[in-house]
Amino acid sequence: MLTVRGVSYLVDDAPPGEVGRDLRVIREELHCTAVMLIGTDEERLIRAAEQALDAGLEIWVRPHLRDRPRPEVLAHLERVATAAERLRAAHPDRVTLLVGSEFSHTAPGIVPLPWSYLRLLAILRARRLLRRRITRKLDAFLDRAARCARQVFHGPLSYAAAAWEQVDWSRFDVAGVSLYRSGDDHAGYERRLRSLVRDQARPVVVTEFGCGAFTGADLRGAASFRIVRWFAEQPEIRGDHPRDERTQAAYLGELIGLYDDAGVHGCFVFTFAMRGFPHRDDPRLDLDKAGFGIVKVADGDDPAWTPKAAFHEVAHRYRSLLRENRANKKK
């Protein structure tokens, strides 16, 4: 049974006055049991965590500091962990801390290039050549990160690993993997998922999964955003990629069903909203279809958003699982 049913929320991008409302929607309309709060600004991250707890959600706090020196990443983690421990003491069993995510490209030094985006491209193009280096350096940094967090945080600890990262999960309470499906080898994806659950001694949580809202996005998965020409004078869609919200909805719905069937402990849809990918009427400038948000936001300062087909599909799936869980408890 999929116990943790969640969505991620990008705190730094959210209008502060709208966060509480969004989190109530996540709880009451999406029927989530948990939210993964991702952010760099410590005060905003912890304030959002407090609001999520008030809304009745479990929280998974994920500090995110990209392209900063590793000592700075650890110092940031320690401050967030200290604040998360105060929340955990007041709300036992409702707070999980992640030490970070995909350090192989977000943290400098593991792959020898200056920016996260370049490191990610290098990994995708030369994964086999870099594999041993990544595993060795990532292991050393995760050891430091876990020790840093454990000094001040006494609740469940995890990490959001990239699909290519080899992690020693004995340091953590939950195995967290961002597991986007791409290509048409659905059977291969399912085999990998089931082997991960079977071979792991601790609960497995899919920390990210999703795709864009255009025809063919389900085959691209995590690479959906690459249909954008980012370095144009105004970012625009390259090529012909018709908007198709049903593709995103079907992808998410199918994977939620698979996770439940395979015995995955929890999953977090990526993501609620992406304000850096605004919706526009001009298909060439409609960045929303290249993003992963399950709601679309307009260009400019308007905080309003509109549910996409994926929002309704996730809500339907999570509501059905909630009813099933309640029925099982009555037996």
Short mmCIF file of C-alpha atoms in Angstrom, two decimals:
data_model
loop_
_atom_site.label_atom_id
_atom_site.label_comp_id
_atom_site.label_asym_id
_atom_site.label_seq_id
_atom_site.Cartn_x
_atom_site.Cartn_y
_atom_site.Cartn_z
CA MET A 1 0.00 0.00 0.00
CA LEU A 2 1.33 3.42 -0.98
CA THR A 3 1.42 4.98 2.49
CA VAL A 4 3.05 8.33 1.71
CA ARG A 5 1.14 10.05 -1.08
CA GLY A 6 2.65 13.40 -1.88
CA VAL A 7 3.69 16.19 -4.19
CA SER A 8 6.72 18.46 -4.01
CA TYR A 9 6.42 22.21 -3.50
CA LEU A 10 9.07 24.74 -4.61
CA VAL A 11 9.06 27.18 -1.71
CA ASP A 12 11.44 29.81 -3.10
CA ASP A 13 9.27 30.38 -6.19
CA ALA A 14 5.94 30.60 -4.35
CA PRO A 15 4.34 33.97 -3.46
CA PRO A 16 4.60 34.01 0.37
CA GLY A 17 0.98 35.05 0.80
CA GLU A 18 -0.25 32.07 -1.22
CA VAL A 19 1.73 29.25 0.41
CA GLY A 20 -0.82 28.47 3.12
CA ARG A 21 -3.66 28.31 0.61
CA ASP A 22 -1.64 26.08 -1.74
CA LEU A 23 -0.83 23.66 1.07
CA ARG A 24 -4.48 23.41 2.07
CA VAL A 25 -5.33 22.60 -1.55
CA ILE A 26 -2.64 19.93 -1.53
CA ARG A 27 -4.19 18.37 1.56
CA GLU A 28 -7.90 18.82 0.83
CA GLU A 29 -8.19 18.70 -2.97
CA LEU A 30 -5.18 16.60 -4.02
CA HIS A 31 -5.75 14.27 -1.04
CA CYS A 32 -2.03 14.16 -0.27
CA THR A 33 -0.81 12.81 3.04
CA ALA A 34 2.57 14.57 2.69
CA VAL A 35 4.37 17.39 0.94
CA MET A 36 8.07 17.64 0.08
CA LEU A 37 9.16 21.23 0.69
CA ILE A 38 12.17 22.22 -1.43
CA GLY A 39 13.96 25.49 -0.82
CA THR A 40 17.11 27.53 -0.35
CA ASP A 41 15.78 30.31 1.87
CA GLU A 42 15.82 28.78 5.35
CA GLU A 43 13.24 31.08 6.91
CA ARG A 44 10.76 30.59 4.08
CA LEU A 45 11.36 26.84 4.08
CA ILE A 46 10.64 26.48 7.80
CA ARG A 47 7.66 28.84 7.64
CA ALA A 48 6.18 26.71 4.84
CA ALA A 49 6.84 23.61 6.97
CA GLU A 50 4.87 25.14 9.83
CA GLN A 51 2.00 25.96 7.49
CA ALA A 52 2.01 22.44 6.05
CA LEU A 53 1.83 20.93 9.53
CA ASP A 54 -1.07 23.27 10.35
CA ALA A 55 -2.80 22.03 7.19
CA GLY A 56 -2.55 18.43 8.44
CA LEU A 57 0.25 17.24 6.18
CA GLU A 58 3.35 15.24 6.95
CA ILE A 59 6.40 17.20 5.85
CA TRP A 60 9.57 16.13 4.10
CA VAL A 61 12.01 19.02 4.35
CA ARG A 62 14.56 19.19 1.55
CA PRO A 63 17.18 21.95 1.68
CA HIS A 64 18.46 22.88 -1.74
CA LEU A 65 21.68 24.80 -2.26
CA ARG A 66 22.99 24.46 -5.81
CA ASP A 67 26.52 25.31 -6.98
CA ARG A 68 27.77 26.39 -3.56
CA PRO A 69 30.96 25.14 -1.86
CA ARG A 70 30.38 21.92 0.05
CA PRO A 71 31.17 23.45 3.49
CA GLU A 72 28.44 26.01 2.78
CA VAL A 73 26.04 23.22 1.81
CA LEU A 74 26.72 21.45 5.11
CA ALA A 75 26.33 24.64 7.14
CA HIS A 76 22.99 25.30 5.41
CA LEU A 77 21.92 21.70 6.10
CA GLU A 78 22.80 22.03 9.78
CA ARG A 79 20.70 25.18 10.18
CA VAL A 80 17.70 23.62 8.43
CA ALA A 81 18.11 20.39 10.41
CA THR A 82 18.16 22.32 13.70
CA ALA A 83 14.91 24.06 12.79
CA ALA A 84 13.37 20.80 11.53
CA GLU A 85 14.17 19.14 14.86
CA ARG A 86 12.16 21.79 16.70
CA LEU A 87 9.20 21.00 14.43
CA ARG A 88 9.69 17.26 14.90
CA ALA A 89 9.71 17.59 18.69
CA ALA A 90 6.35 19.39 18.49
CA HIS A 91 4.92 17.06 15.82
CA PRO A 92 6.31 13.53 16.36
CA ASP A 93 6.12 11.16 13.39
CA ARG A 94 5.26 13.95 10.94
CA VAL A 95 8.68 15.35 10.00
CA THR A 96 11.30 13.75 7.73
CA LEU A 97 14.52 15.50 6.71
CA LEU A 98 16.41 15.01 3.47
CA VAL A 99 20.08 15.98 3.48
CA GLY A 100 19.79 17.16 -0.13
CA SER A 101 19.30 15.87 -3.63
CA GLU A 102 21.36 14.65 -6.59
CA PHE A 103 24.67 15.84 -5.14
CA SER A 104 26.56 14.33 -8.09
CA HIS A 105 25.59 17.41 -10.11
CA THR A 106 24.17 19.92 -7.56
CA ALA A 107 27.29 19.91 -5.34
CA PRO A 108 30.62 21.07 -6.84
CA GLY A 109 33.63 18.78 -6.84
CA ILE A 110 32.04 15.40 -7.47
CA VAL A 111 32.13 16.01 -11.22
CA PRO A 112 34.87 18.53 -12.16
CA LEU A 113 32.86 21.22 -13.96
CA PRO A 114 31.83 24.69 -12.68
CA TRP A 115 28.01 24.63 -12.94
CA SER A 116 25.30 22.14 -12.09
CA TYR A 117 23.80 22.16 -15.59
CA LEU A 118 27.16 21.37 -17.20
CA ARG A 119 27.82 18.61 -14.66
CA LEU A 120 24.42 17.11 -15.39
CA LEU A 121 25.06 17.12 -19.13
CA ALA A 122 28.45 15.48 -18.57
CA ILE A 123 26.89 12.76 -16.44
CA LEU A 124 24.19 12.05 -18.99
CA ARG A 125 26.71 11.85 -21.83
CA ALA A 126 29.56 10.02 -20.06
CA ARG A 127 27.94 8.22 -17.16
CA ARG A 128 29.99 5.05 -17.48
CA LEU A 129 33.29 6.91 -17.55
CA LEU A 130 32.34 8.98 -14.51
CA ARG A 131 30.61 6.23 -12.53
CA ARG A 132 33.48 5.22 -10.23
CA ARG A 133 34.46 8.80 -9.48
CA ILE A 134 30.85 9.77 -8.73
CA THR A 135 30.28 6.78 -6.45
CA ARG A 136 33.48 7.38 -4.47
CA LYS A 137 33.11 11.13 -4.00
CA LEU A 138 29.35 11.01 -3.46
CA ASP A 139 29.76 8.38 -0.74
CA ALA A 140 32.26 10.53 1.12
CA PHE A 141 30.06 13.62 0.93
CA LEU A 142 26.88 11.75 1.92
CA ASP A 143 28.71 10.41 4.96
CA ARG A 144 29.55 13.97 6.02
CA ALA A 145 26.01 15.18 5.30
CA ALA A 146 24.36 12.36 7.26
CA ARG A 147 26.65 12.91 10.24
CA CYS A 148 25.99 16.64 10.13
CA ALA A 149 22.22 16.16 10.13
CA ARG A 150 22.21 13.42 12.80
CA GLN A 151 23.99 15.72 15.25
CA VAL A 152 20.93 17.95 15.53
CA PHE A 153 17.98 16.10 13.93
CA HIS A 154 16.64 12.96 15.58
CA GLY A 155 13.86 11.92 13.23
CA PRO A 156 13.80 9.97 9.95
CA LEU A 157 16.57 10.92 7.54
CA SER A 158 16.75 10.42 3.77
CA TYR A 159 18.30 11.73 0.56
CA ALA A 160 16.84 12.26 -2.92
CA ALA A 161 19.22 10.25 -5.11
CA ALA A 162 19.46 10.62 -8.85
CA ALA A 163 18.63 7.45 -10.77
CA TRP A 164 22.30 6.90 -11.70
CA GLU A 165 23.70 7.37 -8.17
CA GLN A 166 24.84 4.38 -6.12
CA VAL A 167 24.04 5.12 -2.47
CA ASP A 168 24.88 3.28 0.75
CA TRP A 169 21.45 3.52 2.34
CA SER A 170 22.61 2.16 5.71
CA ARG A 171 23.19 5.79 6.76
CA PHE A 172 19.53 6.64 6.21
CA ASP A 173 16.10 5.55 7.44
CA VAL A 174 14.40 5.79 4.05
CA ALA A 175 15.81 5.08 0.57
CA GLY A 176 14.79 8.01 -1.63
CA VAL A 177 15.25 7.85 -5.40
CA SER A 178 14.10 10.25 -8.11
CA LEU A 179 12.90 7.75 -10.66
CA TYR A 180 11.64 9.36 -13.86
CA ARG A 181 10.51 6.99 -16.58
CA SER A 182 11.67 7.76 -20.12
CA GLY A 183 11.68 5.89 -23.40
CA ASP A 184 9.31 3.07 -24.23
CA ASP A 185 10.85 0.26 -22.14
CA HIS A 186 8.13 0.31 -19.51
CA ALA A 187 8.85 -3.28 -18.54
CA GLY A 188 12.48 -2.41 -17.82
CA TYR A 189 11.43 0.48 -15.62
CA GLU A 190 9.06 -1.77 -13.69
CA ARG A 191 11.74 -4.43 -13.22
CA ARG A 192 14.14 -1.87 -11.82
CA LEU A 193 11.49 -0.50 -9.46
CA ARG A 194 10.47 -3.90 -8.16
CA SER A 195 14.09 -4.99 -7.65
CA LEU A 196 14.76 -1.79 -5.72
CA VAL A 197 11.85 -2.49 -3.39
CA ARG A 198 12.75 -6.19 -3.08
CA ASP A 199 16.44 -5.67 -2.39
CA GLN A 200 16.21 -2.68 -0.06
CA ALA A 201 16.02 -3.32 3.69
CA ARG A 202 14.29 -0.01 4.40
CA PRO A 203 11.22 1.74 2.96
CA VAL A 204 11.59 3.03 -0.60
CA VAL A 205 10.17 6.42 -1.56
CA VAL A 206 10.18 7.81 -5.09
CA THR A 207 11.25 11.38 -4.38
CA GLU A 208 10.54 12.71 -7.88
CA PHE A 209 8.69 11.55 -10.98
CA GLY A 210 6.91 13.43 -13.74
CA CYS A 211 6.97 14.75 -17.28
CA GLY A 212 5.82 17.71 -19.35
CA ALA A 213 2.43 18.37 -20.88
CA PHE A 214 3.06 17.93 -24.59
CA THR A 215 2.82 15.09 -27.08
CA GLY A 216 5.78 12.77 -26.49
CA ALA A 217 6.67 14.13 -23.04
CA ASP A 218 6.05 10.70 -21.53
CA LEU A 219 8.97 9.38 -23.59
CA ARG A 220 11.24 12.19 -22.40
CA GLY A 221 10.43 12.09 -18.68
CA ALA A 222 12.97 14.21 -16.79
CA ALA A 223 14.25 15.65 -20.09
CA SER A 224 10.91 17.32 -20.90
CA PHE A 225 12.38 20.75 -20.14
CA ARG A 226 14.97 20.34 -22.89
CA ILE A 227 12.48 21.27 -25.60
CA VAL A 228 13.07 24.89 -24.51
CA ARG A 229 15.70 27.04 -26.21
CA TRP A 230 16.85 28.67 -22.97
CA PHE A 231 19.53 30.96 -24.39
CA ALA A 232 17.30 32.73 -26.90
CA GLU A 233 16.53 36.41 -26.27
CA GLN A 234 13.22 35.15 -24.90
CA PRO A 235 13.15 31.44 -24.00
CA GLU A 236 11.01 29.59 -26.51
CA ILE A 237 9.97 26.08 -27.50
CA ARG A 238 12.19 24.53 -30.16
CA GLY A 239 10.39 22.49 -32.79
CA ASP A 240 6.76 21.40 -32.91
CA HIS A 241 5.53 20.07 -29.56
CA PRO A 242 1.73 20.34 -29.31
CA ARG A 243 0.38 20.95 -25.83
CA ASP A 244 -1.23 17.77 -24.46
CA GLU A 245 -2.15 17.74 -20.80
CA ARG A 246 -3.52 14.21 -21.09
CA THR A 247 -0.01 12.87 -21.71
CA GLN A 248 1.22 14.22 -18.37
CA ALA A 249 -1.91 13.04 -16.55
CA ALA A 250 -1.68 9.51 -17.94
CA TYR A 251 2.03 9.26 -17.10
CA LEU A 252 1.49 10.26 -13.46
CA GLY A 253 -1.60 8.14 -13.00
CA GLU A 254 0.04 5.03 -14.41
CA LEU A 255 3.13 5.38 -12.22
CA ILE A 256 1.14 6.01 -9.04
CA GLY A 257 -0.72 2.78 -9.77
CA LEU A 258 2.54 0.94 -10.40
CA TYR A 259 4.12 2.22 -7.18
CA ASP A 260 1.15 1.07 -5.16
CA ASP A 261 1.21 -2.37 -6.78
CA ALA A 262 4.99 -2.77 -6.36
CA GLY A 263 5.02 -2.06 -2.64
CA VAL A 264 6.67 1.37 -2.78
CA HIS A 265 6.28 3.08 0.60
CA GLY A 266 5.66 6.54 -0.84
CA CYS A 267 5.98 8.88 -3.80
CA PHE A 268 6.13 12.60 -4.51
CA VAL A 269 4.88 13.95 -7.80
CA PHE A 270 7.23 16.58 -9.21
CA THR A 271 5.82 19.20 -8.77
CA PHE A 272 2.90 21.43 -7.73
CA ALA A 273 3.80 24.58 -9.68
CA MET A 274 6.77 25.88 -11.69
CA ARG A 275 6.60 29.66 -11.90
CA GLY A 276 9.70 29.75 -14.09
CA PHE A 277 7.67 27.91 -16.75
CA PRO A 278 4.67 30.23 -17.32
CA HIS A 279 1.73 29.36 -19.55
CA ARG A 280 1.20 31.57 -22.59
CA ASP A 281 -1.33 31.39 -25.41
CA ASP A 282 1.44 31.45 -28.03
CA PRO A 283 2.47 27.75 -28.38
CA ARG A 284 6.03 28.81 -29.17
CA LEU A 285 6.29 30.67 -25.85
CA ASP A 286 4.18 28.30 -23.72
CA LEU A 287 6.93 27.13 -21.37
CA ASP A 288 4.41 25.48 -19.05
CA LYS A 289 4.12 22.48 -21.35
CA ALA A 290 7.87 21.87 -20.94
CA GLY A 291 7.64 22.07 -17.13
CA PHE A 292 6.47 19.57 -14.54
CA GLY A 293 3.83 21.55 -12.65
CA ILE A 294 0.42 19.98 -12.23
CA VAL A 295 -1.04 23.48 -12.14
CA LYS A 296 -0.25 26.17 -14.69
CA VAL A 297 0.64 29.74 -13.80
CA ALA A 298 0.32 32.82 -15.97
CA ASP A 299 3.20 35.04 -17.00
CA GLY A 300 3.90 38.02 -14.74
CA ASP A 301 3.13 38.71 -11.08
CA ASP A 302 -0.34 37.16 -10.95
CA PRO A 303 -0.20 34.49 -8.19
CA ALA A 304 -3.26 32.65 -9.54
CA TRP A 305 -2.92 29.17 -10.96
CA THR A 306 -5.19 26.79 -12.85
CA PRO A 307 -5.35 23.01 -12.33
CA LYS A 308 -4.17 20.92 -15.27
CA ALA A 309 -5.43 17.48 -16.24
CA ALA A 310 -2.58 16.03 -14.19
CA PHE A 311 -3.90 17.72 -11.04
CA HIS A 312 -7.25 16.00 -11.42
CA GLU A 313 -5.65 12.63 -12.22
CA VAL A 314 -3.39 12.76 -9.16
CA ALA A 315 -6.32 13.81 -6.99
CA HIS A 316 -8.38 10.90 -8.32
CA ARG A 317 -5.60 8.37 -7.71
CA TYR A 318 -4.80 9.60 -4.21
CA ARG A 319 -8.48 9.81 -3.25
CA SER A 320 -9.02 6.22 -4.39
CA LEU A 321 -6.03 5.04 -2.35
CA LEU A 322 -7.31 6.97 0.68
CA ARG A 323 -10.68 5.22 0.43
CA GLU A 324 -9.00 1.85 -0.03
CA ASN A 325 -6.84 2.46 3.02
CA ARG A 326 -9.87 3.38 5.12
CA ALA A 327 -11.74 0.30 3.94
CA ASN A 328 -8.80 -1.95 4.86
CA LYS A 329 -8.65 -0.47 8.36
CA LYS A 330 -12.33 -1.32 8.93
CA LYS A 331 -11.78 -5.01 8.10
#
